[in-house]
Structure formats: structure tokens, C-alpha cells
């Protein structure tokens, strides 16, 4: 549906603007340094030292960062979180490089980016997508609950009861159109809310949905799993498990947690959702929905008046994240402070300077923006937090302070947004085109640029593969799996070529559908005979 | 026997390929992508041969026909895949993040594509059989061969490895324009596939297939620049293999019950 791929680096506008901004930024930088000095005690000195030296040689980095928010609405707050603590640390490796003329540097950077957008990003998406599919396929093929028919979603009132193929198809088309209508309406509601800045409503919605997903759907899943394997477990144990699981999930998704944990929860949520689709959509409808949603995805992202596109543009105008919630991110984008301390200590040195810079940049930008008023306190909090963290990183009690409370809001907003978009699906039961979640974003960081894929993409990939595996033929499952991976690969290649937000569903789902039907109809009869006769080709 | 047999046969057929993947491919993203892409090409080849098989209704009972054409399609798509890689070399260089090894050393790509072909073909020939192994049911009630599953697994492994070797030989043949090797690959593939038409006479088919595998393995090993020196160096774990010989080592181990050979790229070492 709304999956689209987003790449930030190519924003020409951003580049131009950046050039224009430079002066302003510098000013801001110095300003922020002052502030920093006022607030931090020990670290300030280093801050001050480092900042000026960094800013120029690292122009490329800086630019990228700036673009990010503009290009795809990456949240500044995000950036602040993870890397920030490092900022304050002294950075011995910080090279005091000579200044490059800006133009030259930019060119170099551009080329480098071109080159760097490479294979490992593809792999970073391959792995989670495969894991998500694995969970779904394993569940579908071992627990019969998810393949039993009978109950259907509210949105699919036509149950394909007729024996006639034409009637079934007619039902499926009507169901799919109803679903699509729901999706479109919800998207428009979301955009309206967003345009009117009703963040509270959106966030409440998102929080509620993730709560639902993490507790109720998990408990359902667990019960069916236990039933499937014929295991007994008492309610007390179940509730303790689910409670812990859900709370940790809420914390790590909406607030902070180790990156791996967060990714694991996102993958799990995506697989739960796709299991729901597999279970509660009638057979033909499901195929029809997959097709319709990919087309919708294409339209919504690429059309000049497409809702997702409008959303992205609005977010860019406001220079704020388009709900980043429920985007699977392969790097530390959404990681939290705590994690930054522990996990990053290894790379921290090397990255320290860069992150510092990013952070500062973000701050500066924020200050400059019209939202400065709103963000002001947050910024403060963040900065203080940073200071605290930077120096007391090891203490581990950096958490629950006033600043924390303040900051939490911010963070929650960010995360919830992501989540929300995804979760909205939930009540709707259908994929709504949430623009944001499914942005597949190639985010540039100097060494480690993360790739992002909306959870909606995960969900629909898994729905396809899971549904195929429900028919019990592993050949078709493998074929679809390979086809989807290749589709994803092609999408990423196109992302590198076109350098703008792209829908991630159409190519993959088209490949998947083509390979499902061709394998099912043509290949399987052939391979079955080969296998039963033990002939090898 | 069900679950045990499932794991046993699964590991016989996919143990060596999986370890090859884990040791030589998984660490390098570009190789992994190439593996998936070559698997995709094999799928296309299979799709085309299936279309042919379904289109020619009269010959559907004569599987030999579909089989021969499937082999030819596979080799054709191997060639197309080779052409694609040739074209994409520039892009590959860019995308490989400064790791030019895969572009410089043609055998790596050949090995990876061979493994991609092999794994997917092994998977297609065995997964459904594997799924049946978990039961319920018993094999051989109606005088069918009792060791159907094990024989399937062992043959699948042979074909996975054969595909790896064929991949290396095929790419090398085109590169150096040694068309005899090309002919060897195609004929060997045809022979190996046609010999399985004799199944379930395992006493004939299994040794033949495995002899072909070992032969192709040795051949591929030599073609890729291996010699006894490289084997010694590999065993000793020395890193002094020269650039000409570092290319590929093939360790051929013959076991009593199932022979397995593993081709390991020693590129890491050098």
C-alpha cells in the first residue's frame, strides 16, 4: 500500500537550500555552543572545540543531515537520541582537516554516496523480511488455526460462498474495493489530522493500536500456538509472559530499547498482522487485495496529488518527521540513549564527531525553524540530557529525571507516529495506506546509512508468502520468496537510480503474484512428477 | 522414523550447501545477492521448461522429453545470467563497497552463481519430499523402494554440488573461450539428468551421479587454479597462497555412506 521507498540524499532542494543556509547555520551553531556551555559543565569545552573544527571538513555529513529532515522527514529528535551522548566525549580522532571549498566537497560526496549505496543495505532488508516471512510461514504451516476459514473481517462482507468461479471473483473484487475504500478514507482522515496538527489524536490512536496488537493479538497468538502444539499452560503463567512481553514491547517501540529488540518487536508485530490477514480474508479477496493495494501504493506515492505524497510534502514543509513509527530501520536511527551508551561504545569514538555534529546540526535547524517555539523546551531537555549522558553515561541512572519526562513526550510522539500509522491498520483491519511507515528510506550517514522499510511492506510480503505456504506446497513458497526478494532488490536499484520516494510493494508483489500463479499452474505439475519419479533436472 | 528421517535427509542434502553458504558467502552482501539472483534465473529456466512441458500435451507422459529440454533451458539461462553479470560488472564494482575481489576473481562469481543454481534446484527437487517425510505415512508399502528418501537426499546433494562445479566450469569456459569445457558441462548435465531416468535402480544411478560429481569437482578445482600445493596450504592454514593459486580449493571427501564434497573458496585467506 503505502509502502514507498525514500531516499534523502538526492534532494536538490536541500542542497541548494543548504548553501543558502550555511551562514545561518553557522550562526546557530555558535549560538548553540553558547547554550551548551551554559548548560553543560565539563563537556562544554570539548564541545566548543570540536564543533568548529568539524563543521567544515565534514560538510558532506552536515549536508546529508540537513537533507534528511527535509527529504523524508526524518525526525531530528531521533537523531538526537542515539548518537548524542557520544557527542560530548572528547574525540581524539577528530581530524582537523583543512577546509574544502564547498562545491568541490559536495561533488565528491555525491559520487561517494552513489558508490556507497550498496549491497549491504539490500542485505539489511533481506534479513528482516526473510525473518518475518519465516515466522509467518512457520506459524501457518504448524498451527491450523490460521488456515481455518469461517470468520471474516467486517470489511469483507462477501464470503465467496458460491461454487462458481465468476461469482467468487465478483465477491473478491467487491471486498477488495471496500477494503481499498476503507484504506483511502483512513488515509485521508490521517492527512487531515496531520494537516490540522492534531498530533494528540493521532498519537492516542497509535498508542491504543499498538497496545492492542502487543497484548491481545499476542495472547491470541500464544493460545493458538499452545493449542497447535498441544501444550498446557496455566493462565497465570500466560498472563505474566504476555504482560512482560507487551510492556517490554511498548517500551522498546514507543520509547527506547536496544536496537535489536526493537527490530525484533517490529518484525513480530508485522508477522502478527499478516497472520491476521491470512486468517480473516477470504481466499480470492486476499489475492485481489494484494493486487489492489500494490496499485494503490503506486498511485498514492507517485501521483502528484497522491495522499502519501501530500503527507510527505507536508512533513517536509514543516520540517518534521512523517510519522516515523513502525518503520523498520536497519541502523541506530531509532535507538535510544541507553542503547547508544552500551552498544555503541565500540564505534563511539569513530562516530563521535559525526554524531556530535549531526546532533548539533539538528538542534540548530530546529531552533531556526518556525517550530522552534514548540520544540524549544524539548531541545533544551535533549541537550541537557545529552550532557548528562555524555558524562554520566556509565551511571545508568541517566533515565528518570525531569528531562526524561520532557524528552519522553517527544520521543513518544516520534515512535508513536510510526506505530500509529501501522496500527491504524489494525482497527481498520486493512492496510491503510500509511505513507510513512512504509517509507523505505535510504538514509545517509557517513559510514553507516540505514535503510528503512515500512512495516506495511513487511506485512504484505509475509501475507503473500504465508498464504502461499498455506496451500502446502513448498516449491511455490520458495518461488514466491525468491521472487519477492528479487523484487525488493529491483526496488532498491530503482531507488538508487531515481532517488526519490518509491513504493516498495508493486514490484515485489507483482513478481510474487506472477511466480505464485505460474508456479502453481505450470511448474508444480512438472516438478511433482519429477520428484515422485526421482528424476533430477 | 519420521522426524528423524526428516532431519537426517535434510541435513544430507542441505548440510554441505548451507555450510558452504555460511562459510563463503554469507559474510559478503554482494555474494548473497548474486546467490539469490542466480536462483531467480534458475527459477526462470524452470518456468520456461514447465511451460514447454505443459504446452506439449502429447509428450507429458514421456518425462524424458521435458527433462532434456529443462536441462537445455537451465544451461541457456546460465548463459544469460553470465551475460547479465558481464554487463553489470561496472555496477557491481560500484556496489561492492570497495571490495573488488568479486569482480577481479571471476571464479568467485562463478562459484556463487553455481551454488545459487544448485541450492534452488536441490530445494525444488527435495522440499516437498522432505515435507512428506514428517509423516503421517510410511514409505514402501506397495513394493516401492524403501530407501526412497535417503536416495533422494543423496542425489539432491550430488546435483547441488554438480551445479556448483558446472557453474565454475561454464563461466571459465566462456571467459577463456574453451568451448570443449562448455560442451563438457552441457553433456555432463544431460548425462547426469538422464541417468536418473533409471531410478529407482539406485545401484546404477547413485554411483554414476557421484562419479560425475567427483570428476566435475576435480575438473573445476583444476580449472580454478587449484593444485596439490593449494590443498597443502589450505590444510596447514598458511596464508602464503599466491594470487594465482588462491582461487579455489576443492576438498573432496568420500564418505562410506554418503559422500560429500565441499568446495570452499579460500579467497578469505589470501
mmCIF file of N, CA and C in Angstrom, chain B residues 165-253:
data_model
loop_
_atom_site.group_PDB
_atom_site.id
_atom_site.type_symbol
_atom_site.label_atom_id
_atom_site.label_comp_id
_atom_site.label_asym_id
_atom_site.label_seq_id
_atom_site.Cartn_x
_atom_site.Cartn_y
_atom_site.Cartn_z
ATOM 1 N N UNK B 165 29.960 -26.977 -9.524
ATOM 2 C CA UNK B 165 31.104 -27.239 -10.402
ATOM 3 C C UNK B 165 30.799 -26.792 -11.830
ATOM 4 N N UNK B 166 29.586 -27.092 -12.258
ATOM 5 C CA UNK B 166 29.213 -26.658 -13.603
ATOM 6 C C UNK B 166 29.285 -25.144 -13.725
ATOM 7 N N UNK B 167 28.841 -24.485 -12.683
ATOM 8 C CA UNK B 167 28.909 -23.028 -12.725
ATOM 9 C C UNK B 167 30.336 -22.549 -12.961
ATOM 10 N N UNK B 168 31.271 -23.113 -12.200
ATOM 11 C CA UNK B 168 32.664 -22.687 -12.339
ATOM 12 C C UNK B 168 33.191 -23.008 -13.734
ATOM 13 N N UNK B 169 32.920 -24.256 -14.171
ATOM 14 C CA UNK B 169 33.435 -24.670 -15.480
ATOM 15 C C UNK B 169 32.819 -23.841 -16.599
ATOM 16 N N UNK B 170 31.536 -23.617 -16.489
ATOM 17 C CA UNK B 170 30.815 -22.917 -17.546
ATOM 18 C C UNK B 170 31.338 -21.490 -17.716
ATOM 19 N N UNK B 171 31.445 -20.793 -16.591
ATOM 20 C CA UNK B 171 31.900 -19.403 -16.671
ATOM 21 C C UNK B 171 33.326 -19.338 -17.190
ATOM 22 N N UNK B 172 34.136 -20.274 -16.692
ATOM 23 C CA UNK B 172 35.522 -20.301 -17.118
ATOM 24 C C UNK B 172 35.620 -20.581 -18.618
ATOM 25 N N UNK B 173 34.774 -21.505 -19.082
ATOM 26 C CA UNK B 173 34.806 -21.872 -20.494
ATOM 27 C C UNK B 173 34.497 -20.664 -21.366
ATOM 28 N N UNK B 174 33.510 -19.902 -20.969
ATOM 29 C CA UNK B 174 33.161 -18.750 -21.807
ATOM 30 C C UNK B 174 34.236 -17.673 -21.731
ATOM 31 N N UNK B 175 34.759 -17.497 -20.535
ATOM 32 C CA UNK B 175 35.787 -16.479 -20.383
ATOM 33 C C UNK B 175 36.997 -16.757 -21.256
ATOM 34 N N UNK B 176 37.445 -17.990 -21.159
ATOM 35 C CA UNK B 176 38.678 -18.322 -21.879
ATOM 36 C C UNK B 176 38.398 -18.899 -23.254
ATOM 37 N N UNK B 177 37.136 -18.929 -23.608
ATOM 38 C CA UNK B 177 36.721 -19.449 -24.908
ATOM 39 C C UNK B 177 37.200 -20.872 -25.126
ATOM 40 N N UNK B 178 37.086 -21.671 -24.092
ATOM 41 C CA UNK B 178 37.407 -23.093 -24.217
ATOM 42 C C UNK B 178 36.091 -23.816 -24.371
ATOM 43 N N UNK B 179 35.677 -24.008 -25.619
ATOM 44 C CA UNK B 179 34.322 -24.487 -25.808
ATOM 45 C C UNK B 179 34.179 -25.967 -25.521
ATOM 46 N N UNK B 180 35.310 -26.631 -25.396
ATOM 47 C CA UNK B 180 35.250 -28.044 -25.015
ATOM 48 C C UNK B 180 34.670 -28.184 -23.612
ATOM 49 N N UNK B 181 35.108 -27.284 -22.745
ATOM 50 C CA UNK B 181 34.581 -27.307 -21.381
ATOM 51 C C UNK B 181 33.080 -27.056 -21.361
ATOM 52 N N UNK B 182 32.680 -26.140 -22.222
ATOM 53 C CA UNK B 182 31.260 -25.833 -22.316
ATOM 54 C C UNK B 182 30.487 -27.085 -22.707
ATOM 55 N N UNK B 183 31.018 -27.754 -23.695
ATOM 56 C CA UNK B 183 30.385 -28.991 -24.140
ATOM 57 C C UNK B 183 30.380 -30.004 -23.006
ATOM 58 N N UNK B 184 31.474 -30.063 -22.265
ATOM 59 C CA UNK B 184 31.534 -30.996 -21.144
ATOM 60 C C UNK B 184 30.412 -30.708 -20.157
ATOM 61 N N UNK B 185 30.258 -29.425 -19.832
ATOM 62 C CA UNK B 185 29.226 -29.065 -18.848
ATOM 63 C C UNK B 185 27.852 -29.513 -19.313
ATOM 64 N N UNK B 186 27.547 -29.177 -20.560
ATOM 65 C CA UNK B 186 26.202 -29.489 -21.037
ATOM 66 C C UNK B 186 25.989 -30.993 -21.117
ATOM 67 N N UNK B 187 27.006 -31.687 -21.643
ATOM 68 C CA UNK B 187 26.862 -33.140 -21.773
ATOM 69 C C UNK B 187 26.781 -33.792 -20.407
ATOM 70 N N UNK B 188 27.613 -33.306 -19.492
ATOM 71 C CA UNK B 188 27.618 -33.876 -18.154
ATOM 72 C C UNK B 188 26.256 -33.671 -17.491
ATOM 73 N N UNK B 189 25.706 -32.491 -17.684
ATOM 74 C CA UNK B 189 24.389 -32.204 -17.111
ATOM 75 C C UNK B 189 23.331 -33.135 -17.718
ATOM 76 N N UNK B 190 23.397 -33.260 -19.061
ATOM 77 C CA UNK B 190 22.447 -34.146 -19.723
ATOM 78 C C UNK B 190 22.593 -35.577 -19.228
ATOM 79 N N UNK B 191 23.835 -36.014 -19.131
ATOM 80 C CA UNK B 191 24.091 -37.387 -18.718
ATOM 81 C C UNK B 191 23.585 -37.621 -17.300
ATOM 82 N N UNK B 192 23.942 -36.696 -16.411
ATOM 83 C CA UNK B 192 23.547 -36.867 -15.013
ATOM 84 C C UNK B 192 22.033 -36.898 -14.879
ATOM 85 N N UNK B 193 21.378 -36.018 -15.626
ATOM 86 C CA UNK B 193 19.928 -35.983 -15.521
ATOM 87 C C UNK B 193 19.306 -37.226 -16.132
ATOM 88 N N UNK B 194 19.839 -37.626 -17.285
ATOM 89 C CA UNK B 194 19.233 -38.771 -17.960
ATOM 90 C C UNK B 194 19.463 -40.057 -17.192
ATOM 91 N N UNK B 195 20.583 -40.113 -16.486
ATOM 92 C CA UNK B 195 20.854 -41.344 -15.751
ATOM 93 C C UNK B 195 19.816 -41.531 -14.644
ATOM 94 N N UNK B 196 19.297 -40.405 -14.137
ATOM 95 C CA UNK B 196 18.299 -40.540 -13.081
ATOM 96 C C UNK B 196 16.971 -41.062 -13.621
ATOM 97 N N UNK B 197 16.861 -41.124 -14.946
ATOM 98 C CA UNK B 197 15.655 -41.723 -15.506
ATOM 99 C C UNK B 197 15.578 -43.199 -15.136
ATOM 100 N N UNK B 198 16.728 -43.739 -14.771
ATOM 101 C CA UNK B 198 16.745 -45.158 -14.412
ATOM 102 C C UNK B 198 16.282 -45.406 -12.986
ATOM 103 N N UNK B 199 16.113 -44.349 -12.217
ATOM 104 C CA UNK B 199 15.628 -44.540 -10.853
ATOM 105 C C UNK B 199 14.334 -45.332 -10.889
ATOM 106 N N UNK B 200 14.054 -46.135 -9.926
ATOM 107 C CA UNK B 200 14.754 -46.348 -8.658
ATOM 108 C C UNK B 200 15.830 -47.422 -8.655
ATOM 109 N N UNK B 201 16.552 -47.573 -9.725
ATOM 110 C CA UNK B 201 17.671 -48.542 -9.677
ATOM 111 C C UNK B 201 18.890 -47.815 -9.113
ATOM 112 N N UNK B 202 18.902 -47.685 -7.811
ATOM 113 C CA UNK B 202 19.902 -46.829 -7.186
ATOM 114 C C UNK B 202 21.319 -47.329 -7.374
ATOM 115 N N UNK B 203 21.474 -48.661 -7.520
ATOM 116 C CA UNK B 203 22.838 -49.187 -7.640
ATOM 117 C C UNK B 203 23.509 -48.683 -8.912
ATOM 118 N N UNK B 204 22.711 -48.295 -9.886
ATOM 119 C CA UNK B 204 23.307 -47.730 -11.093
ATOM 120 C C UNK B 204 23.403 -46.215 -10.991
ATOM 121 N N UNK B 205 22.279 -45.615 -10.619
ATOM 122 C CA UNK B 205 22.212 -44.162 -10.730
ATOM 123 C C UNK B 205 23.108 -43.458 -9.718
ATOM 124 N N UNK B 206 23.066 -43.930 -8.472
ATOM 125 C CA UNK B 206 23.823 -43.190 -7.453
ATOM 126 C C UNK B 206 25.316 -43.159 -7.734
ATOM 127 N N UNK B 207 25.944 -44.336 -8.004
ATOM 128 C CA UNK B 207 27.389 -44.270 -8.291
ATOM 129 C C UNK B 207 27.701 -43.405 -9.501
ATOM 130 N N UNK B 208 26.888 -43.513 -10.540
ATOM 131 C CA UNK B 208 27.183 -42.739 -11.742
ATOM 132 C C UNK B 208 27.149 -41.248 -11.443
ATOM 133 N N UNK B 209 26.074 -40.860 -10.777
ATOM 134 C CA UNK B 209 25.939 -39.434 -10.480
ATOM 135 C C UNK B 209 27.106 -38.951 -9.622
ATOM 136 N N UNK B 210 27.482 -39.788 -8.665
ATOM 137 C CA UNK B 210 28.549 -39.335 -7.779
ATOM 138 C C UNK B 210 29.913 -39.346 -8.449
ATOM 139 N N UNK B 211 30.093 -40.308 -9.378
ATOM 140 C CA UNK B 211 31.354 -40.279 -10.135
ATOM 141 C C UNK B 211 31.429 -38.995 -10.959
ATOM 142 N N UNK B 212 30.298 -38.673 -11.581
ATOM 143 C CA UNK B 212 30.267 -37.423 -12.353
ATOM 144 C C UNK B 212 30.565 -36.228 -11.442
ATOM 145 N N UNK B 213 29.997 -36.278 -10.241
ATOM 146 C CA UNK B 213 30.215 -35.161 -9.317
ATOM 147 C C UNK B 213 31.689 -35.003 -8.984
ATOM 148 N N UNK B 214 32.324 -36.132 -8.641
ATOM 149 C CA UNK B 214 33.729 -36.058 -8.251
ATOM 150 C C UNK B 214 34.584 -35.601 -9.420
ATOM 151 N N UNK B 215 34.274 -36.159 -10.593
ATOM 152 C CA UNK B 215 35.011 -35.753 -11.789
ATOM 153 C C UNK B 215 34.892 -34.253 -12.025
ATOM 154 N N UNK B 216 33.657 -33.802 -12.012
ATOM 155 C CA UNK B 216 33.445 -32.370 -12.270
ATOM 156 C C UNK B 216 34.117 -31.537 -11.202
ATOM 157 N N UNK B 217 34.073 -32.064 -9.966
ATOM 158 C CA UNK B 217 34.697 -31.325 -8.875
ATOM 159 C C UNK B 217 36.178 -31.164 -9.095
ATOM 160 N N UNK B 218 36.842 -32.274 -9.457
ATOM 161 C CA UNK B 218 38.280 -32.202 -9.699
ATOM 162 C C UNK B 218 38.581 -31.268 -10.863
ATOM 163 N N UNK B 219 37.778 -31.410 -11.872
ATOM 164 C CA UNK B 219 37.948 -30.587 -13.056
ATOM 165 C C UNK B 219 37.829 -29.100 -12.696
ATOM 166 N N UNK B 220 36.765 -28.808 -11.964
ATOM 167 C CA UNK B 220 36.545 -27.413 -11.584
ATOM 168 C C UNK B 220 37.674 -26.909 -10.705
ATOM 169 N N UNK B 221 38.151 -27.791 -9.858
ATOM 170 C CA UNK B 221 39.246 -27.421 -8.965
ATOM 171 C C UNK B 221 40.484 -27.029 -9.757
ATOM 172 N N UNK B 222 40.787 -27.855 -10.766
ATOM 173 C CA UNK B 222 41.972 -27.558 -11.574
ATOM 174 C C UNK B 222 41.775 -26.280 -12.382
ATOM 175 N N UNK B 223 40.581 -26.175 -12.952
ATOM 176 C CA UNK B 223 40.295 -25.005 -13.783
ATOM 177 C C UNK B 223 40.413 -23.722 -12.981
ATOM 178 N N UNK B 224 40.011 -23.817 -11.739
ATOM 179 C CA UNK B 224 40.023 -22.619 -10.916
ATOM 180 C C UNK B 224 41.402 -22.324 -10.349
ATOM 181 N N UNK B 225 42.384 -23.124 -10.744
ATOM 182 C CA UNK B 225 43.743 -22.807 -10.334
ATOM 183 C C UNK B 225 44.224 -23.584 -9.135
ATOM 184 N N UNK B 226 43.533 -24.636 -8.793
ATOM 185 C CA UNK B 226 43.957 -25.406 -7.639
ATOM 186 C C UNK B 226 45.017 -26.432 -8.008
ATOM 187 N N UNK B 227 45.790 -26.833 -7.027
ATOM 188 C CA UNK B 227 46.767 -27.892 -7.235
ATOM 189 C C UNK B 227 47.041 -28.520 -5.883
ATOM 190 N N UNK B 228 47.945 -29.497 -5.849
ATOM 191 C CA UNK B 228 48.206 -30.122 -4.551
ATOM 192 C C UNK B 228 48.820 -29.117 -3.586
ATOM 193 N N UNK B 229 49.521 -28.145 -4.144
ATOM 194 C CA UNK B 229 50.121 -27.140 -3.263
ATOM 195 C C UNK B 229 49.058 -26.332 -2.526
ATOM 196 N N UNK B 230 48.026 -26.005 -3.255
ATOM 197 C CA UNK B 230 46.985 -25.206 -2.595
ATOM 198 C C UNK B 230 46.278 -26.025 -1.527
ATOM 199 N N UNK B 231 46.138 -27.313 -1.805
ATOM 200 C CA UNK B 231 45.493 -28.150 -0.791
ATOM 201 C C UNK B 231 46.355 -28.194 0.462
ATOM 202 N N UNK B 232 47.650 -28.421 0.238
ATOM 203 C CA UNK B 232 48.564 -28.449 1.388
ATOM 204 C C UNK B 232 48.492 -27.136 2.156
ATOM 205 N N UNK B 233 48.517 -26.071 1.391
ATOM 206 C CA UNK B 233 48.495 -24.766 2.051
ATOM 207 C C UNK B 233 47.206 -24.584 2.838
ATOM 208 N N UNK B 234 46.136 -25.076 2.252
ATOM 209 C CA UNK B 234 44.855 -24.935 2.941
ATOM 210 C C UNK B 234 44.829 -25.755 4.221
ATOM 211 N N UNK B 235 45.408 -26.951 4.140
ATOM 212 C CA UNK B 235 45.417 -27.803 5.327
ATOM 213 C C UNK B 235 46.275 -27.199 6.423
ATOM 214 N N UNK B 236 47.406 -26.705 6.007
ATOM 215 C CA UNK B 236 48.281 -26.097 7.008
ATOM 216 C C UNK B 236 47.739 -24.764 7.491
ATOM 217 N N UNK B 237 46.822 -24.243 6.737
ATOM 218 C CA UNK B 237 46.259 -22.968 7.141
ATOM 219 C C UNK B 237 47.185 -21.809 6.893
ATOM 220 N N UNK B 238 48.163 -22.010 6.044
ATOM 221 C CA UNK B 238 49.063 -20.900 5.758
ATOM 222 C C UNK B 238 48.376 -19.903 4.842
ATOM 223 N N UNK B 239 48.841 -18.721 4.929
ATOM 224 C CA UNK B 239 48.211 -17.680 4.117
ATOM 225 C C UNK B 239 49.099 -17.285 2.948
ATOM 226 N N UNK B 240 50.037 -18.146 2.629
ATOM 227 C CA UNK B 240 51.009 -17.755 1.615
ATOM 228 C C UNK B 240 50.615 -18.209 0.219
ATOM 229 N N UNK B 241 49.379 -18.509 0.058
ATOM 230 C CA UNK B 241 48.972 -18.928 -1.272
ATOM 231 C C UNK B 241 49.112 -17.751 -2.225
ATOM 232 N N UNK B 242 49.708 -18.041 -3.323
ATOM 233 C CA UNK B 242 49.918 -16.941 -4.260
ATOM 234 C C UNK B 242 48.606 -16.598 -4.940
ATOM 235 N N UNK B 243 48.634 -15.463 -5.544
ATOM 236 C CA UNK B 243 47.380 -14.966 -6.093
ATOM 237 C C UNK B 243 46.852 -15.854 -7.204
ATOM 238 N N UNK B 244 47.745 -16.531 -7.880
ATOM 239 C CA UNK B 244 47.255 -17.351 -8.983
ATOM 240 C C UNK B 244 46.601 -18.620 -8.468
ATOM 241 N N UNK B 245 47.024 -19.041 -7.322
ATOM 242 C CA UNK B 245 46.504 -20.313 -6.848
ATOM 243 C C UNK B 245 45.489 -20.156 -5.742
ATOM 244 N N UNK B 246 45.241 -18.936 -5.367
ATOM 245 C CA UNK B 246 44.374 -18.789 -4.202
ATOM 246 C C UNK B 246 42.913 -19.064 -4.539
ATOM 247 N N UNK B 247 42.688 -19.203 -5.823
ATOM 248 C CA UNK B 247 41.318 -19.069 -6.281
ATOM 249 C C UNK B 247 40.319 -19.983 -5.605
ATOM 250 N N UNK B 248 40.590 -21.214 -5.699
ATOM 251 C CA UNK B 248 39.543 -22.102 -5.252
ATOM 252 C C UNK B 248 40.155 -23.395 -4.782
ATOM 253 N N UNK B 249 39.673 -23.866 -3.703
ATOM 254 C CA UNK B 249 40.115 -25.182 -3.307
ATOM 255 C C UNK B 249 38.898 -26.069 -3.252
ATOM 256 N N UNK B 250 39.115 -27.243 -3.640
ATOM 257 C CA UNK B 250 38.024 -28.183 -3.535
ATOM 258 C C UNK B 250 38.504 -29.324 -2.680
ATOM 259 N N UNK B 251 37.833 -29.559 -1.662
ATOM 260 C CA UNK B 251 38.162 -30.720 -0.857
ATOM 261 C C UNK B 251 37.151 -31.787 -1.174
ATOM 262 N N UNK B 252 37.646 -32.862 -1.622
ATOM 263 C CA UNK B 252 36.736 -33.937 -1.954
ATOM 264 C C UNK B 252 36.865 -35.005 -0.891
ATOM 265 N N UNK B 253 35.855 -35.212 -0.196
ATOM 266 C CA UNK B 253 35.865 -36.253 0.817
ATOM 267 C C UNK B 253 34.862 -37.305 0.419
#
